[in-house]
Amino acid sequence: MRLNEALGIVSQLDSPELPPSPQGRPPNLGYRPLSWVIEREIIVKTDIEQRLRIKPSRRMLAHANLCRLKYYLDMNKIITNLLSPRQVLIWLIAFTAVIAAMLIITSILFPSGLTEHKASSEKHENRLTQIQESGVLRVCSPGDYLPFALQDKESGEWTGIDVEMMDDLADSLSAKTEYITSPWSTIAEDTQKKCDIGVGGVTITANRAKHSYYSIPTVPNDGKTPIVRCGTESGYDTVQKINQSNVRVITPIGGTNEAFVRSKLENTQVILHRDNTTIFQEILEGAADVMITDVSEVKWASKKYPGLCSASPDQPFTFTQKGYLLPLGDNSFKQYVDVWLNIALNDGTYNSVAARWE
């Protein structure tokens, strides 16, 4: 017997109207399996006529269970329709279309955003190949710091320990060096954007490491120490003696020397000097009392300028190291440079170059 027919028969019975239930659901009159109701209360003959026999006391219960069954069958029909293969296909097509539209809009609004990381990664992965194919090793340097790297203002020629080492690195890659002048304040960023490597007496610092990799150290033991006119060393051999209001401290702009002066010698008279190649002459002529720089530079300057001496040659105020800046994220190129440099540091190549600048 069809469900609708059964419901029609039940509705003809002289039973009281059932009160409406929330959301169209049948009233909760207790659960009884429909088979139990049919077996006990309904006799259906699919003959010429249909007979229904229901005890008066069971009319409301039968009506409720039949309504409940109809409700569940209707819900099952809805769910079945929603999960039909056709409906699933339609939803998948719609979802794919929305994602595609979002990607198109994003590429229009931010044309470089989607490709920048990919391009940067490909550049990193292919750097060694690019250098060898182009035959050019791009080198960033301030070019004002002997004995490591100095660019002659008239001829443009580059000289120094790091310059000779870059020639050796370029030779190992069948390339030639091409120098790009970069100030100390932005050398890490410039190396990342414009060059393959940054050199010139670069101190290894945590701040620069935010923008670049470093090679293994070229100078493993360095540090900040004062250089003064010979004969005045005892007055400037500690930070406390230097950090006085009557002391004139000269420093180049933008590097680790200025950073040390700003953080440790705040009571002194700070003189900012733009040309690192003439800064020692300022001390000799009495325009400044002291300069704080690296032990490696002090050793070179005290030989270059006989009137200058280190005030604390054996006890530098800090510990630092020097190395080469490398583009951040380029693991393959860093590995190559580290291997090349490790060999040069241990087979006498680096020491022989540095000896010419003592």
mmCIF file of N, CA, C and O in Angstrom, residues 123-175:
data_model
loop_
_atom_site.group_PDB
_atom_site.id
_atom_site.type_symbol
_atom_site.label_atom_id
_atom_site.label_comp_id
_atom_site.label_asym_id
_atom_site.label_seq_id
_atom_site.Cartn_x
_atom_site.Cartn_y
_atom_site.Cartn_z
ATOM 1 N N LYS A 123 66.283 32.620 -9.470
ATOM 2 C CA LYS A 123 67.547 33.347 -9.554
ATOM 3 C C LYS A 123 68.565 32.725 -8.619
ATOM 4 O O LYS A 123 69.718 32.536 -8.959
ATOM 5 N N HIS A 124 68.097 32.381 -7.387
ATOM 6 C CA HIS A 124 69.007 31.771 -6.426
ATOM 7 C C HIS A 124 69.497 30.419 -6.926
ATOM 8 O O HIS A 124 70.663 30.095 -6.850
ATOM 9 N N GLU A 125 68.572 29.622 -7.432
ATOM 10 C CA GLU A 125 68.935 28.285 -7.848
ATOM 11 C C GLU A 125 69.899 28.307 -9.029
ATOM 12 O O GLU A 125 70.706 27.405 -9.196
ATOM 13 N N ASN A 126 69.823 29.355 -9.853
ATOM 14 C CA ASN A 126 70.623 29.402 -11.065
ATOM 15 C C ASN A 126 71.796 30.375 -10.982
ATOM 16 O O ASN A 126 72.398 30.693 -11.995
ATOM 17 N N ARG A 127 72.116 30.873 -9.777
ATOM 18 C CA ARG A 127 73.137 31.922 -9.679
ATOM 19 C C ARG A 127 74.491 31.455 -10.199
ATOM 20 O O ARG A 127 75.156 32.164 -10.968
ATOM 21 N N LEU A 128 74.917 30.286 -9.785
ATOM 22 C CA LEU A 128 76.204 29.781 -10.267
ATOM 23 C C LEU A 128 76.207 29.665 -11.789
ATOM 24 O O LEU A 128 77.171 30.040 -12.458
ATOM 25 N N THR A 129 75.105 29.150 -12.320
ATOM 26 C CA THR A 129 74.994 29.030 -13.775
ATOM 27 C C THR A 129 75.004 30.399 -14.437
ATOM 28 O O THR A 129 75.662 30.605 -15.465
ATOM 29 N N GLN A 130 74.287 31.359 -13.839
ATOM 30 C CA GLN A 130 74.222 32.704 -14.410
ATOM 31 C C GLN A 130 75.598 33.364 -14.450
ATOM 32 O O GLN A 130 75.963 34.008 -15.427
ATOM 33 N N ILE A 131 76.357 33.216 -13.366
ATOM 34 C CA ILE A 131 77.690 33.824 -13.317
ATOM 35 C C ILE A 131 78.589 33.223 -14.393
ATOM 36 O O ILE A 131 79.299 33.936 -15.109
ATOM 37 N N GLN A 132 78.527 31.907 -14.525
ATOM 38 C CA GLN A 132 79.377 31.251 -15.515
ATOM 39 C C GLN A 132 78.921 31.559 -16.947
ATOM 40 O O GLN A 132 79.759 31.741 -17.838
ATOM 41 N N GLU A 133 77.616 31.646 -17.154
ATOM 42 C CA GLU A 133 77.128 31.941 -18.502
ATOM 43 C C GLU A 133 77.380 33.392 -18.894
ATOM 44 O O GLU A 133 77.729 33.687 -20.043
ATOM 45 N N SER A 134 77.200 34.318 -17.923
ATOM 46 C CA SER A 134 77.419 35.736 -18.227
ATOM 47 C C SER A 134 78.891 36.107 -18.175
ATOM 48 O O SER A 134 79.314 37.102 -18.778
ATOM 49 N N GLY A 135 79.667 35.321 -17.436
ATOM 50 C CA GLY A 135 81.085 35.636 -17.279
ATOM 51 C C GLY A 135 81.336 36.819 -16.379
ATOM 52 O O GLY A 135 82.418 37.416 -16.414
ATOM 53 N N VAL A 136 80.351 37.159 -15.512
ATOM 54 C CA VAL A 136 80.466 38.337 -14.655
ATOM 55 C C VAL A 136 80.113 37.967 -13.216
ATOM 56 O O VAL A 136 79.053 37.373 -12.955
ATOM 57 N N LEU A 137 80.994 38.338 -12.279
ATOM 58 C CA LEU A 137 80.736 38.230 -10.849
ATOM 59 C C LEU A 137 80.524 39.648 -10.318
ATOM 60 O O LEU A 137 81.445 40.457 -10.285
ATOM 61 N N ARG A 138 79.303 39.961 -9.919
ATOM 62 C CA ARG A 138 78.973 41.307 -9.461
ATOM 63 C C ARG A 138 79.331 41.448 -7.987
ATOM 64 O O ARG A 138 78.868 40.673 -7.148
ATOM 65 N N VAL A 139 80.135 42.473 -7.669
ATOM 66 C CA VAL A 139 80.666 42.653 -6.317
ATOM 67 C C VAL A 139 80.243 44.015 -5.781
ATOM 68 O O VAL A 139 80.530 45.049 -6.388
ATOM 69 N N CYS A 140 79.578 44.022 -4.635
ATOM 70 C CA CYS A 140 79.221 45.268 -3.953
ATOM 71 C C CYS A 140 80.280 45.585 -2.896
ATOM 72 O O CYS A 140 80.730 44.682 -2.167
ATOM 73 N N SER A 141 80.674 46.864 -2.785
ATOM 74 C CA SER A 141 81.662 47.279 -1.785
ATOM 75 C C SER A 141 81.615 48.791 -1.615
ATOM 76 O O SER A 141 81.416 49.522 -2.590
ATOM 77 N N PRO A 142 81.843 49.298 -0.384
ATOM 78 C CA PRO A 142 81.961 50.749 -0.192
ATOM 79 C C PRO A 142 83.216 51.308 -0.856
ATOM 80 O O PRO A 142 83.241 52.483 -1.248
ATOM 81 N N GLY A 143 84.252 50.471 -0.936
ATOM 82 C CA GLY A 143 85.478 50.893 -1.618
ATOM 83 C C GLY A 143 86.246 51.984 -0.917
ATOM 84 O O GLY A 143 86.924 52.791 -1.578
ATOM 85 N N ASP A 144 86.183 52.008 0.429
ATOM 86 C CA ASP A 144 86.888 53.054 1.176
ATOM 87 C C ASP A 144 87.642 52.519 2.384
ATOM 88 O O ASP A 144 87.958 53.259 3.308
ATOM 89 N N TYR A 145 87.927 51.222 2.388
ATOM 90 C CA TYR A 145 88.425 50.593 3.611
ATOM 91 C C TYR A 145 89.629 49.703 3.299
ATOM 92 O O TYR A 145 89.491 48.521 3.007
ATOM 93 N N LEU A 146 90.795 50.295 3.376
ATOM 94 C CA LEU A 146 92.023 49.496 3.280
ATOM 95 C C LEU A 146 92.325 48.894 4.641
ATOM 96 O O LEU A 146 91.994 49.488 5.670
ATOM 97 N N PRO A 147 92.878 47.686 4.682
ATOM 98 C CA PRO A 147 93.529 46.970 3.571
ATOM 99 C C PRO A 147 92.595 46.072 2.762
ATOM 100 O O PRO A 147 93.078 45.264 1.970
ATOM 101 N N PHE A 148 91.275 46.196 2.908
ATOM 102 C CA PHE A 148 90.363 45.225 2.295
ATOM 103 C C PHE A 148 89.910 45.625 0.895
ATOM 104 O O PHE A 148 89.990 44.803 -0.019
ATOM 105 N N ALA A 149 89.397 46.834 0.719
ATOM 106 C CA ALA A 149 88.935 47.244 -0.614
ATOM 107 C C ALA A 149 88.916 48.767 -0.712
ATOM 108 O O ALA A 149 88.282 49.436 0.113
ATOM 109 N N LEU A 150 89.606 49.305 -1.723
ATOM 110 C CA LEU A 150 89.642 50.747 -1.950
ATOM 111 C C LEU A 150 89.535 51.026 -3.443
ATOM 112 O O LEU A 150 90.235 50.414 -4.253
ATOM 113 N N GLN A 151 88.625 51.945 -3.786
ATOM 114 C CA GLN A 151 88.503 52.381 -5.170
ATOM 115 C C GLN A 151 89.190 53.732 -5.329
ATOM 116 O O GLN A 151 88.839 54.692 -4.640
ATOM 117 N N ASP A 152 90.142 53.795 -6.234
ATOM 118 C CA ASP A 152 90.827 55.056 -6.505
ATOM 119 C C ASP A 152 89.848 56.041 -7.142
ATOM 120 O O ASP A 152 89.175 55.719 -8.126
ATOM 121 N N LYS A 153 89.767 57.241 -6.575
ATOM 122 C CA LYS A 153 88.784 58.219 -7.045
ATOM 123 C C LYS A 153 89.077 58.705 -8.452
ATOM 124 O O LYS A 153 88.163 59.071 -9.191
ATOM 125 N N GLU A 154 90.325 58.724 -8.843
ATOM 126 C CA GLU A 154 90.678 59.234 -10.174
ATOM 127 C C GLU A 154 90.633 58.145 -11.236
ATOM 128 O O GLU A 154 90.006 58.308 -12.284
ATOM 129 N N SER A 155 91.291 57.042 -10.972
ATOM 130 C CA SER A 155 91.359 55.987 -11.983
ATOM 131 C C SER A 155 90.197 55.003 -11.917
ATOM 132 O O SER A 155 89.906 54.303 -12.887
ATOM 133 N N GLY A 156 89.543 54.920 -10.753
ATOM 134 C CA GLY A 156 88.473 53.950 -10.561
ATOM 135 C C GLY A 156 88.968 52.548 -10.281
ATOM 136 O O GLY A 156 88.168 51.617 -10.148
ATOM 137 N N GLU A 157 90.273 52.388 -10.174
ATOM 138 C CA GLU A 157 90.859 51.065 -9.940
ATOM 139 C C GLU A 157 90.584 50.602 -8.514
ATOM 140 O O GLU A 157 90.632 51.378 -7.563
ATOM 141 N N TRP A 158 90.340 49.311 -8.386
ATOM 142 C CA TRP A 158 90.068 48.711 -7.075
ATOM 143 C C TRP A 158 91.302 47.934 -6.597
ATOM 144 O O TRP A 158 91.913 47.196 -7.370
ATOM 145 N N THR A 159 91.636 48.111 -5.307
ATOM 146 C CA THR A 159 92.767 47.401 -4.708
ATOM 147 C C THR A 159 92.393 46.942 -3.299
ATOM 148 O O THR A 159 91.471 47.471 -2.678
ATOM 149 N N GLY A 160 93.136 45.954 -2.802
ATOM 150 C CA GLY A 160 92.923 45.482 -1.438
ATOM 151 C C GLY A 160 92.862 43.974 -1.361
ATOM 152 O O GLY A 160 92.831 43.270 -2.379
ATOM 153 N N ILE A 161 92.849 43.459 -0.133
ATOM 154 C CA ILE A 161 92.831 42.013 0.094
ATOM 155 C C ILE A 161 91.588 41.382 -0.524
ATOM 156 O O ILE A 161 91.666 40.391 -1.262
ATOM 157 N N ASP A 162 90.419 41.952 -0.217
ATOM 158 C CA ASP A 162 89.174 41.374 -0.729
ATOM 159 C C ASP A 162 89.083 41.476 -2.241
ATOM 160 O O ASP A 162 88.488 40.608 -2.902
ATOM 161 N N VAL A 163 89.652 42.518 -2.803
ATOM 162 C CA VAL A 163 89.638 42.684 -4.257
ATOM 163 C C VAL A 163 90.416 41.554 -4.924
ATOM 164 O O VAL A 163 89.954 40.950 -5.905
ATOM 165 N N GLU A 164 91.590 41.241 -4.388
ATOM 166 C CA GLU A 164 92.383 40.150 -4.956
ATOM 167 C C GLU A 164 91.697 38.796 -4.756
ATOM 168 O O GLU A 164 91.760 37.918 -5.633
ATOM 169 N N MET A 165 91.030 38.656 -3.620
ATOM 170 C CA MET A 165 90.323 37.391 -3.379
ATOM 171 C C MET A 165 89.126 37.245 -4.326
ATOM 172 O O MET A 165 88.803 36.130 -4.757
ATOM 173 N N MET A 166 88.468 38.351 -4.648
ATOM 174 C CA MET A 166 87.352 38.281 -5.597
ATOM 175 C C MET A 166 87.834 37.899 -6.995
ATOM 176 O O MET A 166 87.125 37.231 -7.744
ATOM 177 N N ASP A 167 89.037 38.335 -7.338
ATOM 178 C CA ASP A 167 89.616 37.908 -8.622
ATOM 179 C C ASP A 167 89.799 36.394 -8.637
ATOM 180 O O ASP A 167 89.544 35.734 -9.655
ATOM 181 N N ASP A 168 90.239 35.859 -7.491
ATOM 182 C CA ASP A 168 90.440 34.409 -7.405
ATOM 183 C C ASP A 168 89.108 33.670 -7.484
ATOM 184 O O ASP A 168 89.004 32.623 -8.159
ATOM 185 N N LEU A 169 88.077 34.193 -6.808
ATOM 186 C CA LEU A 169 86.763 33.569 -6.862
ATOM 187 C C LEU A 169 86.209 33.615 -8.281
ATOM 188 O O LEU A 169 85.655 32.620 -8.785
ATOM 189 N N ALA A 170 86.357 34.750 -8.940
ATOM 190 C CA ALA A 170 85.862 34.881 -10.316
ATOM 191 C C ALA A 170 86.582 33.914 -11.253
ATOM 192 O O ALA A 170 85.959 33.301 -12.130
ATOM 193 N N ASP A 171 87.878 33.760 -11.062
ATOM 194 C CA ASP A 171 88.637 32.811 -11.888
ATOM 195 C C ASP A 171 88.114 31.391 -11.735
ATOM 196 O O ASP A 171 88.063 30.627 -12.710
ATOM 197 N N SER A 172 87.736 31.043 -10.509
ATOM 198 C CA SER A 172 87.225 29.683 -10.280
ATOM 199 C C SER A 172 85.907 29.447 -10.995
ATOM 200 O O SER A 172 85.511 28.296 -11.219
ATOM 201 N N LEU A 173 85.220 30.545 -11.365
ATOM 202 C CA LEU A 173 83.941 30.444 -12.059
ATOM 203 C C LEU A 173 84.048 30.837 -13.530
ATOM 204 O O LEU A 173 83.025 31.016 -14.202
ATOM 205 N N SER A 174 85.292 31.003 -14.002
ATOM 206 C CA SER A 174 85.544 31.422 -15.388
ATOM 207 C C SER A 174 84.833 32.743 -15.687
ATOM 208 O O SER A 174 84.173 32.905 -16.720
ATOM 209 N N ALA A 175 84.949 33.687 -14.747
ATOM 210 C CA ALA A 175 84.268 34.978 -14.874
ATOM 211 C C ALA A 175 85.220 36.117 -14.534
ATOM 212 O O ALA A 175 86.353 35.900 -14.097
#
